CSV table of C-alpha atoms in Angstrom, one decimal:
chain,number,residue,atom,x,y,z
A,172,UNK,CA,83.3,104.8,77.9
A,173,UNK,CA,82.7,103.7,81.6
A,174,UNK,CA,84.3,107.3,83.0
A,175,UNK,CA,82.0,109.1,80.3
A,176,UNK,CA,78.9,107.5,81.9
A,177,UNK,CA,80.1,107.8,85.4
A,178,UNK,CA,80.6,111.1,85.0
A,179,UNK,CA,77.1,112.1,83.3
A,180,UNK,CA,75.7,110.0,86.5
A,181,UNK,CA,77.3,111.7,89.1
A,182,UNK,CA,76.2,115.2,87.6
A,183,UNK,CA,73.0,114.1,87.1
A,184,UNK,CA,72.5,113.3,91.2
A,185,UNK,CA,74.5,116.6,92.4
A,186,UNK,CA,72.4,118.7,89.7
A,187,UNK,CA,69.5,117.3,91.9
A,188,UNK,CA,71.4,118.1,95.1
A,189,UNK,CA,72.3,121.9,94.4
A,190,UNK,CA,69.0,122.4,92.9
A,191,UNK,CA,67.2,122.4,96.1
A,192,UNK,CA,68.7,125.7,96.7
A,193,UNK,CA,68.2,126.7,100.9
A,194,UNK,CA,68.0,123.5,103.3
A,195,UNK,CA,66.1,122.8,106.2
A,196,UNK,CA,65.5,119.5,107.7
A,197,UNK,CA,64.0,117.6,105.3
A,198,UNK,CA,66.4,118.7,102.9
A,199,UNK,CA,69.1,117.7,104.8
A,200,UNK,CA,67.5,114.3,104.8
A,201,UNK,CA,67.5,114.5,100.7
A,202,UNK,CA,70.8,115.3,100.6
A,203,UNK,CA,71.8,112.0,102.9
A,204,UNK,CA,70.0,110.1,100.4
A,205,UNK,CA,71.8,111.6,97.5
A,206,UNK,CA,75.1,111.6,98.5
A,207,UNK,CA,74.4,107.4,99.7
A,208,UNK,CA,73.0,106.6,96.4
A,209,UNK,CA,75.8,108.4,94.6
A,210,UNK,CA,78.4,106.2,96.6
A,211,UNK,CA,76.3,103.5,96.1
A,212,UNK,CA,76.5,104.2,91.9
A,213,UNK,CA,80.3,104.3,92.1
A,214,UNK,CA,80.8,101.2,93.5
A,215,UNK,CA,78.0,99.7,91.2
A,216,UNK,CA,79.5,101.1,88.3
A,217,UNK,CA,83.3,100.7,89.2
A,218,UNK,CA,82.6,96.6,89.9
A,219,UNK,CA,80.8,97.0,86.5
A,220,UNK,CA,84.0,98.9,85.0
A,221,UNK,CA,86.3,95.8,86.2
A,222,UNK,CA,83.9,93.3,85.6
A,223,UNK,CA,84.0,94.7,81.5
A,224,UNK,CA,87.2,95.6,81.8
A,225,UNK,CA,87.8,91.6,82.4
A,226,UNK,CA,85.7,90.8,79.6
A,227,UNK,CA,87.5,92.6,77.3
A,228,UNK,CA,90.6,91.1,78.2
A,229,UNK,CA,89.9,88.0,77.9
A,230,UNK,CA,88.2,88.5,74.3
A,231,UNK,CA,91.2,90.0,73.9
A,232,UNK,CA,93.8,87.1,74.7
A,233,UNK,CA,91.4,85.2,72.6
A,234,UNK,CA,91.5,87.1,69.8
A,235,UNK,CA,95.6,87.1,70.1
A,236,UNK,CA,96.1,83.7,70.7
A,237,UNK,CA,94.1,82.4,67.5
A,238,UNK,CA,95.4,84.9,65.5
A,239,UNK,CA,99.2,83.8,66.3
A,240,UNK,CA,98.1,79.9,65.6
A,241,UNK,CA,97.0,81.0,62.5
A,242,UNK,CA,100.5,82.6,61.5
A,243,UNK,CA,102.4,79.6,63.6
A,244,UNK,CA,100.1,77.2,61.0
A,245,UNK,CA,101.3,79.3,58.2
A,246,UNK,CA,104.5,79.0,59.2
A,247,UNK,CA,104.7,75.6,59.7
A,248,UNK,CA,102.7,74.4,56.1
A,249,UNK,CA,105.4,76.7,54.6
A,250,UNK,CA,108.4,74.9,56.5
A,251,UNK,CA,106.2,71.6,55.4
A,252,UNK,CA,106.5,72.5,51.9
A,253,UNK,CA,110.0,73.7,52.3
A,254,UNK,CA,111.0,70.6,53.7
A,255,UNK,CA,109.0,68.5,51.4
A,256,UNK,CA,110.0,70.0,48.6
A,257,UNK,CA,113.9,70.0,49.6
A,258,UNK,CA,113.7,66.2,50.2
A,259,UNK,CA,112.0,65.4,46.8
A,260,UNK,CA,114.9,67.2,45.0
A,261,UNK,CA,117.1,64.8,47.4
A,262,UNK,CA,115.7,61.8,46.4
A,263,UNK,CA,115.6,62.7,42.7
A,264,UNK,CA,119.2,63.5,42.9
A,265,UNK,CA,120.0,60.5,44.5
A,266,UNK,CA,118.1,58.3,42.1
A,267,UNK,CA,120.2,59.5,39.5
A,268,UNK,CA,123.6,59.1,40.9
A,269,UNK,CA,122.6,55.9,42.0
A,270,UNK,CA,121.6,55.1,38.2
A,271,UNK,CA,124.8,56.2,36.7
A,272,UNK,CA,126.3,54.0,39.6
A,273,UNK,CA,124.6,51.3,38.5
A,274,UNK,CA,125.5,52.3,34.2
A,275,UNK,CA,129.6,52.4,35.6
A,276,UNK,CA,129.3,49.8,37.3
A,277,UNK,CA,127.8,47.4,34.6
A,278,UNK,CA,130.1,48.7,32.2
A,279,UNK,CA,133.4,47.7,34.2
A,280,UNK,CA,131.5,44.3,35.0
A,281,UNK,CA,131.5,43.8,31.5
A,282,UNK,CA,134.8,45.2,30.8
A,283,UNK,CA,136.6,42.6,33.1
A,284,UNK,CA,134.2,39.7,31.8
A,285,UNK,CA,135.6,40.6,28.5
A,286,UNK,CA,139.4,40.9,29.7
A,287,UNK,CA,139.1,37.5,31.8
A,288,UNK,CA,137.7,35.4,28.8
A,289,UNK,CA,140.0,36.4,26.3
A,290,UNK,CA,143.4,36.4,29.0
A,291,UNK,CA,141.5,32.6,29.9
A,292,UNK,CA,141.9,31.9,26.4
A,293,UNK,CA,145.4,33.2,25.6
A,294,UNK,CA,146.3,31.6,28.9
A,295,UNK,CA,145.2,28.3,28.0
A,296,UNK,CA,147.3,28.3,25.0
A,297,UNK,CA,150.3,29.0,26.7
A,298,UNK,CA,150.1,26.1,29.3
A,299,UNK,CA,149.3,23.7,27.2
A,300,UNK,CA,152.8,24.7,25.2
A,301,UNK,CA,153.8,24.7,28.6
A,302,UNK,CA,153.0,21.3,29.3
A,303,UNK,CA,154.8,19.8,26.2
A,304,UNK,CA,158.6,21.3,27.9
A,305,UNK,CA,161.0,18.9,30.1
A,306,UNK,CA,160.9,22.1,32.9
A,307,UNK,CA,159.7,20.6,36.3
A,308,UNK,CA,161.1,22.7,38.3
A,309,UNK,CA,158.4,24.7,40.8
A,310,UNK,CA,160.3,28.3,40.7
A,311,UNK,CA,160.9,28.0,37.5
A,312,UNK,CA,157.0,26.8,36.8
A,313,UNK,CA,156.3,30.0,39.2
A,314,UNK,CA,158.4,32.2,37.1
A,315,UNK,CA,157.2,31.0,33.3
A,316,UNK,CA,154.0,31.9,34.7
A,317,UNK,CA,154.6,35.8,35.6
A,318,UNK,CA,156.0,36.2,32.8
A,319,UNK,CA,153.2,34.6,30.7
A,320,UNK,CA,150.6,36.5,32.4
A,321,UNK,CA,153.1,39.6,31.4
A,322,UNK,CA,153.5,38.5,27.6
A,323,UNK,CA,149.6,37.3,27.6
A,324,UNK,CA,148.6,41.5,28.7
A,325,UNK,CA,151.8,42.2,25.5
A,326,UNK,CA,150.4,40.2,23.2
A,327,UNK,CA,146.5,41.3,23.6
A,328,UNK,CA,147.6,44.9,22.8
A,329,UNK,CA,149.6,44.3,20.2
A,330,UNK,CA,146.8,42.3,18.6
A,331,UNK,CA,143.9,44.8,19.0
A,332,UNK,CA,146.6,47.1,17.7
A,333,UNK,CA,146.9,45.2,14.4
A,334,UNK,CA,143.3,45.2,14.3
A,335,UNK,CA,142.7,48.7,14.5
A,336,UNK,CA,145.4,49.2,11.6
A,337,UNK,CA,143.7,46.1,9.3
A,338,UNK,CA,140.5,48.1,9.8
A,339,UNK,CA,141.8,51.4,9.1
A,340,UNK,CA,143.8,49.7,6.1
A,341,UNK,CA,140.9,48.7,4.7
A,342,UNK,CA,138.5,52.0,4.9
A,343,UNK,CA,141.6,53.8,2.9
A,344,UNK,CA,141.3,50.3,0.3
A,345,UNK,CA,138.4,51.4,-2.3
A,346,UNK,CA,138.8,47.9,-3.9
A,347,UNK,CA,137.2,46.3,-0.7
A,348,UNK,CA,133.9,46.4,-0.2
A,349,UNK,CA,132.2,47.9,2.8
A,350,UNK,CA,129.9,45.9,3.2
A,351,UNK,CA,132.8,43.2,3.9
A,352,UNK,CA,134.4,45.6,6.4
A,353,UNK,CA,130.7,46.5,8.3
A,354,UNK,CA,130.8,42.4,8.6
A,355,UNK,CA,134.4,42.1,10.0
A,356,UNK,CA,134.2,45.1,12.5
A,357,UNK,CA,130.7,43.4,13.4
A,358,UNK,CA,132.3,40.4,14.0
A,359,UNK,CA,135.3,42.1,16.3
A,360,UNK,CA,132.5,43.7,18.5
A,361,UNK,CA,130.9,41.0,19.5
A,362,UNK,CA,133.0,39.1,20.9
A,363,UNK,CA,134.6,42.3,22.9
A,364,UNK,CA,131.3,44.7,23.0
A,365,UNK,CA,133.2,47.4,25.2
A,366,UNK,CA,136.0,48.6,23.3
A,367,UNK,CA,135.4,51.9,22.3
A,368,UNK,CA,138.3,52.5,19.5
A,369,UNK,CA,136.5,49.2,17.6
A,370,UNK,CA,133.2,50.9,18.5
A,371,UNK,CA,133.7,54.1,16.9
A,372,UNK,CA,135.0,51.9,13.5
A,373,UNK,CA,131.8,49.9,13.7
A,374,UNK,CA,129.8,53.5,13.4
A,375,UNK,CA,132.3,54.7,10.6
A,376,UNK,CA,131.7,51.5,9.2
A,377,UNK,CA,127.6,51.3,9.4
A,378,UNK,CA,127.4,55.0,7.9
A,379,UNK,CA,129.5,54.3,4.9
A,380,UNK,CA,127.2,51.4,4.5
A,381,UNK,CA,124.3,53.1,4.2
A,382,UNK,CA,125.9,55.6,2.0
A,383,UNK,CA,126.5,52.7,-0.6
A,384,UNK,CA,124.7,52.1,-3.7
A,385,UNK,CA,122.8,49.0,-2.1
A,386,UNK,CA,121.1,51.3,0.6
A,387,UNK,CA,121.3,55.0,-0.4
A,388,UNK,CA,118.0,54.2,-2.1
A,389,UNK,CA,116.7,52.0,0.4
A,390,UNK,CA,115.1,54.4,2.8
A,391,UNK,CA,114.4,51.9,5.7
A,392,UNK,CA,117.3,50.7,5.2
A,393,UNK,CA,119.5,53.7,5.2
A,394,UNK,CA,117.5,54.7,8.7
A,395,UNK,CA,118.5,51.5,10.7
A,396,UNK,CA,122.0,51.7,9.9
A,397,UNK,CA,122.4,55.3,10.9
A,398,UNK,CA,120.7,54.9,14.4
A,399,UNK,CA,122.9,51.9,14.3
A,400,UNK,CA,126.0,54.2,13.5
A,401,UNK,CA,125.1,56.7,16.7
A,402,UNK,CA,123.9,54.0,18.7
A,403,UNK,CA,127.9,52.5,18.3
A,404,UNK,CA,129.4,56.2,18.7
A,405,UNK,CA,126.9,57.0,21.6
A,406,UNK,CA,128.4,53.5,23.2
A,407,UNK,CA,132.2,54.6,22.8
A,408,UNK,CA,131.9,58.2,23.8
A,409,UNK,CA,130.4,56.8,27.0
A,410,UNK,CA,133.2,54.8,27.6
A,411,UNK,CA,136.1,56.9,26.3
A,412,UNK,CA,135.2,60.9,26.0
A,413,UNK,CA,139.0,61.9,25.8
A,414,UNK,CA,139.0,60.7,22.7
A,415,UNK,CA,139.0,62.7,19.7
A,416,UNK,CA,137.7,60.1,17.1
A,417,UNK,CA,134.3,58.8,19.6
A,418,UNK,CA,133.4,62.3,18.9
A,419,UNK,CA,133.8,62.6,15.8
A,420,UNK,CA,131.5,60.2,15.0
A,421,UNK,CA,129.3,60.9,17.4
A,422,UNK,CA,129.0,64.5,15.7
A,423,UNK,CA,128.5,63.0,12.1
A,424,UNK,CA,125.9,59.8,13.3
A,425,UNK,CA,123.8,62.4,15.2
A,426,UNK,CA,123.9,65.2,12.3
A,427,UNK,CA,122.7,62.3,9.9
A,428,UNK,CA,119.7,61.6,12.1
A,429,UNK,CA,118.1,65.0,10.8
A,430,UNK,CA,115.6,63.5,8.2
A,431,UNK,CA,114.1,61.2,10.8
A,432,UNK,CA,113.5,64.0,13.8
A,433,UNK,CA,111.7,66.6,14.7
A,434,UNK,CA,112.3,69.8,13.9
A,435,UNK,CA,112.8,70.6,17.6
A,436,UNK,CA,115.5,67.3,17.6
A,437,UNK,CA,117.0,68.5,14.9
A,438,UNK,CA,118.0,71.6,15.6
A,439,UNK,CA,119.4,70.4,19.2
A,440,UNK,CA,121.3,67.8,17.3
A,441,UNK,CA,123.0,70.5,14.9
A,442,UNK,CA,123.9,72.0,18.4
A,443,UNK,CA,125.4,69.2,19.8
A,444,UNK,CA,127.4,68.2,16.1
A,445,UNK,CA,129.1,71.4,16.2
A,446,UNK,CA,129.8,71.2,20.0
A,447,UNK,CA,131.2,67.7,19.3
A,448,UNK,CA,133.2,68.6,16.4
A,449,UNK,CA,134.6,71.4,18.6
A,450,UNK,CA,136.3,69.0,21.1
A,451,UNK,CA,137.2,66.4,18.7
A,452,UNK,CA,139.2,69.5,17.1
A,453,UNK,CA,140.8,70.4,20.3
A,454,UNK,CA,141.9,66.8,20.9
A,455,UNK,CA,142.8,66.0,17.1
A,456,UNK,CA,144.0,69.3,15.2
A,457,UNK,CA,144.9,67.8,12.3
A,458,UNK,CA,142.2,65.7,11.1
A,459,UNK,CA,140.6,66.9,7.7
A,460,UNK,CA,137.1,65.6,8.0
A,461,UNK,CA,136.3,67.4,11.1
A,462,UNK,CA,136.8,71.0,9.5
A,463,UNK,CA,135.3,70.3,6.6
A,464,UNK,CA,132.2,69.1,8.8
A,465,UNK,CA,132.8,72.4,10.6
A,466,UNK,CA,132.0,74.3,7.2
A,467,UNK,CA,129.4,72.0,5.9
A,468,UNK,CA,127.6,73.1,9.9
A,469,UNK,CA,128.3,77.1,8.5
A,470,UNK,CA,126.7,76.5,5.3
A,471,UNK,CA,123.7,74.9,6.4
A,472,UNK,CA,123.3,77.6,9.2
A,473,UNK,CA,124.0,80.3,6.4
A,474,UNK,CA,121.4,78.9,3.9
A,475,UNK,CA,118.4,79.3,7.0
A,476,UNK,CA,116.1,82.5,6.7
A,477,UNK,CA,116.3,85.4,9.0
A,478,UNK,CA,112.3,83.9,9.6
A,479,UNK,CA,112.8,80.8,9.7
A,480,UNK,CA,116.0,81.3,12.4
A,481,UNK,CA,113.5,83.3,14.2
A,482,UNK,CA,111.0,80.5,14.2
A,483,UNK,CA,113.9,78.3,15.0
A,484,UNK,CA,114.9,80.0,18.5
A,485,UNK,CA,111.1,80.1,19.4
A,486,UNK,CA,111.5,76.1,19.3
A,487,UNK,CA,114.1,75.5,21.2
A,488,UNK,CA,114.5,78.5,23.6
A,489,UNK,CA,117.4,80.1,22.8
A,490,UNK,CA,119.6,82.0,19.4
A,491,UNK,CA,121.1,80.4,16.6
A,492,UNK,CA,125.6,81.0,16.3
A,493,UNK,CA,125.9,83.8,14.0
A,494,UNK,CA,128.2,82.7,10.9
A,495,UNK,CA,129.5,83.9,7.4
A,496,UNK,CA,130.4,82.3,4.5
A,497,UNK,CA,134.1,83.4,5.2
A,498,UNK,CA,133.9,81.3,8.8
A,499,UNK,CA,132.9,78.6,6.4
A,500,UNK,CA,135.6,79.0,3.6
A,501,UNK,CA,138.3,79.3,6.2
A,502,UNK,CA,137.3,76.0,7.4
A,503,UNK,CA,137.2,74.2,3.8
A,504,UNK,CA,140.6,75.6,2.9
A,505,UNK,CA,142.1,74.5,6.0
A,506,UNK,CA,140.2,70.8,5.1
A,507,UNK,CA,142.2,71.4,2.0
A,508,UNK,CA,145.5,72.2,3.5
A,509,UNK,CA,145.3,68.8,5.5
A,510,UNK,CA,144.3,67.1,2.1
A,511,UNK,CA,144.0,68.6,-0.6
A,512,UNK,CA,142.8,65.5,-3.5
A,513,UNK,CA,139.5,65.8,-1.2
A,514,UNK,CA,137.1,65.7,-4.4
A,515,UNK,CA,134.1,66.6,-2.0
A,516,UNK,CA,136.0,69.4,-0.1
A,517,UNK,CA,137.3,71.3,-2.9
A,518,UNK,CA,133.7,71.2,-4.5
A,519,UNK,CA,132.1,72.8,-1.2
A,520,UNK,CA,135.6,75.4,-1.6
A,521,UNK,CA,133.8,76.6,-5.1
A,522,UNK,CA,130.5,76.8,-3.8
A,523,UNK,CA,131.5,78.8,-0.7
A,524,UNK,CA,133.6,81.3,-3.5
A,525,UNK,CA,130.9,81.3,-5.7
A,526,UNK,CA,128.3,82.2,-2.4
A,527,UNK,CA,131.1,84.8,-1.4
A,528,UNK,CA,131.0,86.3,-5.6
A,529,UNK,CA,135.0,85.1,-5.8
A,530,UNK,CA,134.3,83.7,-9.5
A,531,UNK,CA,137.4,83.5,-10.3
A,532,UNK,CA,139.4,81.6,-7.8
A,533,UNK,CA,135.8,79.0,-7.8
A,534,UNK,CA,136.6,78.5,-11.3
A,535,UNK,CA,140.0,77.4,-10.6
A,536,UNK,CA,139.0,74.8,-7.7
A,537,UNK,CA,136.3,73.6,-9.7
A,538,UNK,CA,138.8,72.7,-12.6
A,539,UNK,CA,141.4,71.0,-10.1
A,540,UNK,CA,138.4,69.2,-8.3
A,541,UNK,CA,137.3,67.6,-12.1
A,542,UNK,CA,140.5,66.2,-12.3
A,543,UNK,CA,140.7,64.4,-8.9
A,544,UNK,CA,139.6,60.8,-9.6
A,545,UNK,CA,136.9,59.2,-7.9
A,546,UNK,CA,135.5,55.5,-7.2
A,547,UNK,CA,132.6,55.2,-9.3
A,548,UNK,CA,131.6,52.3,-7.3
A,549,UNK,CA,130.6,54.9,-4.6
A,550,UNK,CA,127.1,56.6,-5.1
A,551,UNK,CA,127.9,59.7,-3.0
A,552,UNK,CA,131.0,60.3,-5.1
A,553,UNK,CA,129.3,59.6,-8.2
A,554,UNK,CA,126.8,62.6,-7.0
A,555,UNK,CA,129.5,65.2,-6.0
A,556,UNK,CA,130.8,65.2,-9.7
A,557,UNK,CA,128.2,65.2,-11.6
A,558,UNK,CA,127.7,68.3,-9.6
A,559,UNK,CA,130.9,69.3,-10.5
A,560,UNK,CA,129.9,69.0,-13.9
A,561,UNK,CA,126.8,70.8,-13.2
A,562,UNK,CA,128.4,73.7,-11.9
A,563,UNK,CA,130.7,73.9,-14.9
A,564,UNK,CA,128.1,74.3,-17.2
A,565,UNK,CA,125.5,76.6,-15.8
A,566,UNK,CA,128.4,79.2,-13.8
A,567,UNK,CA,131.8,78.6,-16.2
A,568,UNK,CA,130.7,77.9,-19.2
């Protein structure tokens, strides 16, 4: 812009000069004048030029400079976020580790409070017997006493042992009441809360309660001793998940939670029963009960709408297993296969066959499952074969 000006200027002043056309003297003079006042304009217009020039510069460096805080800022709130955002997840991580510290922690406090009362106990019994022998001698004192401690550790093993095979004894027992084995295993617990194997009876033992005639029509009832029944199976898969049996009944406590849940909890909870009874069946191939749970799961999942599985993954976020009725059968039969007098089994054999339009073989189960005998003491059996009889005379007769 300046050397556009400059230059209109300068023409300006020597279209004045050459305009005079011949010269004499006083033209001569003009022409001094000129030429001065046109060195005069370059230097006036040349400081000017640096003087702008300077100006500019500076606006410039200004203009820079602000503009590269305001990306350094950027940069630094988004390293600030970064940072706090990175260290939040840090200290939410650590809170839980440090909280399932703590859980492992209490539970081997408890475990070893257990352990010390009842080897206390045991250990009292055996120096007092010690104290009524003529032995005075110190090795020998030394010596009765390793191998007490040693018999003490035999003899608590063999007794919960026993236990678990009186309790087991008495499930198979229909002449003994359950509510008389609930009580016993009750009993057992408290005094040693942290054994899982006696936890997972006590859940066993608090859902066949509420299956019994005193509570199956006692809905509050029948609700506290099924959250009681996964609260004990929710206890002893924490402290023993290698066994086959915590989740087993972890599977069937959480499936019979389903009439007091959302639908939302529910459908997780049929989820995690199958995913349950999957691993119990990978650490325990040969128990009945968990494949005939397996093809209860398939008939339940079968009898769902297309709509209302539809509506279902909506809730929770993700698709329902695909199953048939044959995935079910195969899983009843093999039930079968393992025990075959299972009244309740064999009637969920016909219904699958009658489901699959195999009328046939369903008559022939149904006829073998009428003549498998039942305690009519138990409601839920009582149920399954008048069912039976139901079946006879509206599909066979």
């Amino acid at each position: 812009m300046f050397k556009v000006f400059t230059r209109i200027h300068n023409t300006s002043i020597l279209f004045s000069f050459f305009s005079l056309g011949t010269f004499d003297d006083k033209d001569v003079k003009k022409r001094e004048i000129l030429l001065s006042n046109l060195a005069t304009n370059n230097k006036e217009i040349m400081s000017r030029k640096t003087l702008f020039t300077g100006i500019l510069c500076f606006v410039c460096g200004i203009l820079i400079g602000y503009a590269t805080s305001l990306l350094t800022i950027n940069d630094d709130d988004h390293v600030r976020k970064r940072l706090k955002r990175n260290l939040s997840d840090n200290n939410d991580l650590v809170k839980t580790l440090r909280k399932d510290f703590e859980k492992e922690i209490h539970v081997l406090y408890e475990k070893l409070d257990a352990i010390h009362q009842e080897l206390q106990l045991s250990k009292n019994k055996k120096i007092n017997n010690k104290r009524n022998s003529d032995i005075s001698s110190d090795e020998t004192d030394q010596a009765e006493c390793f191998y007490d401690t040693a018999e003490i550790f035999k003899d608590e093993i063999d007794e919960q042992k026993n236990d678990y095979q009186q309790i087991d004894d008495m499930f198979e027992n229909d002449s003994i009441d359950v509510q008389y084995i609930y009580d016993y295993i009750k009993q057992k617990v408290s005094k040693i809360p942290n054994d899982a194997e006696m936890l997972w009876r006590h859940s066993k033992a608090a859902h066949l309660l509420s299956k019994s005639t005193n509570h199956m029509n006692n809905l509050e009832s029948k609700k506290q001793l099924l959250y009681e029944s996964f609260d004990m199976a929710n206890n002893a898969l924490k402290l023993n998940d290698h066994n086959a049996n915590c989740h087993k009944w972890y599977a069937i406590s959480i499936g019979c939670l389903k009439d007091f849940v959302s639908i939302k909890e529910k459908i997780n909870n049929g989820i995690q029963f199958k995913e349950h009874l999957d691993i119990a069946m990978s650490l325990k191939d040969d128990d009945p009960t968990l494949y005939h749970l397996a093809g209860r799961f398939c008939l339940e999942l079968l009898a769902i709408s297309w709509a209302e599985k539809k509506l279902a993954s909506m809730i929770v976020g993700y698709s329902l297993p695909e199953i048939t009725y044959q995935d079910a059968l195969q899983y009843f039969l093999k039930a079968y296969q393992l025990k075959p007098r299972w009244k309740e089994n064999v009637f969920f054999i016909v219904q699958t066959l009658i489901q699959m339009n195999e009328q046939v073989k369903a008559h022939d189960y149904l006829k073998e499952a009428l003549a498998i005998p039942f305690n009519e003491k138990s409601g839920e059996e009582q149920i399954i074969h008048d069912k039976l009889l139901k079946l006879q005379s509206s599909k066979f007769s």
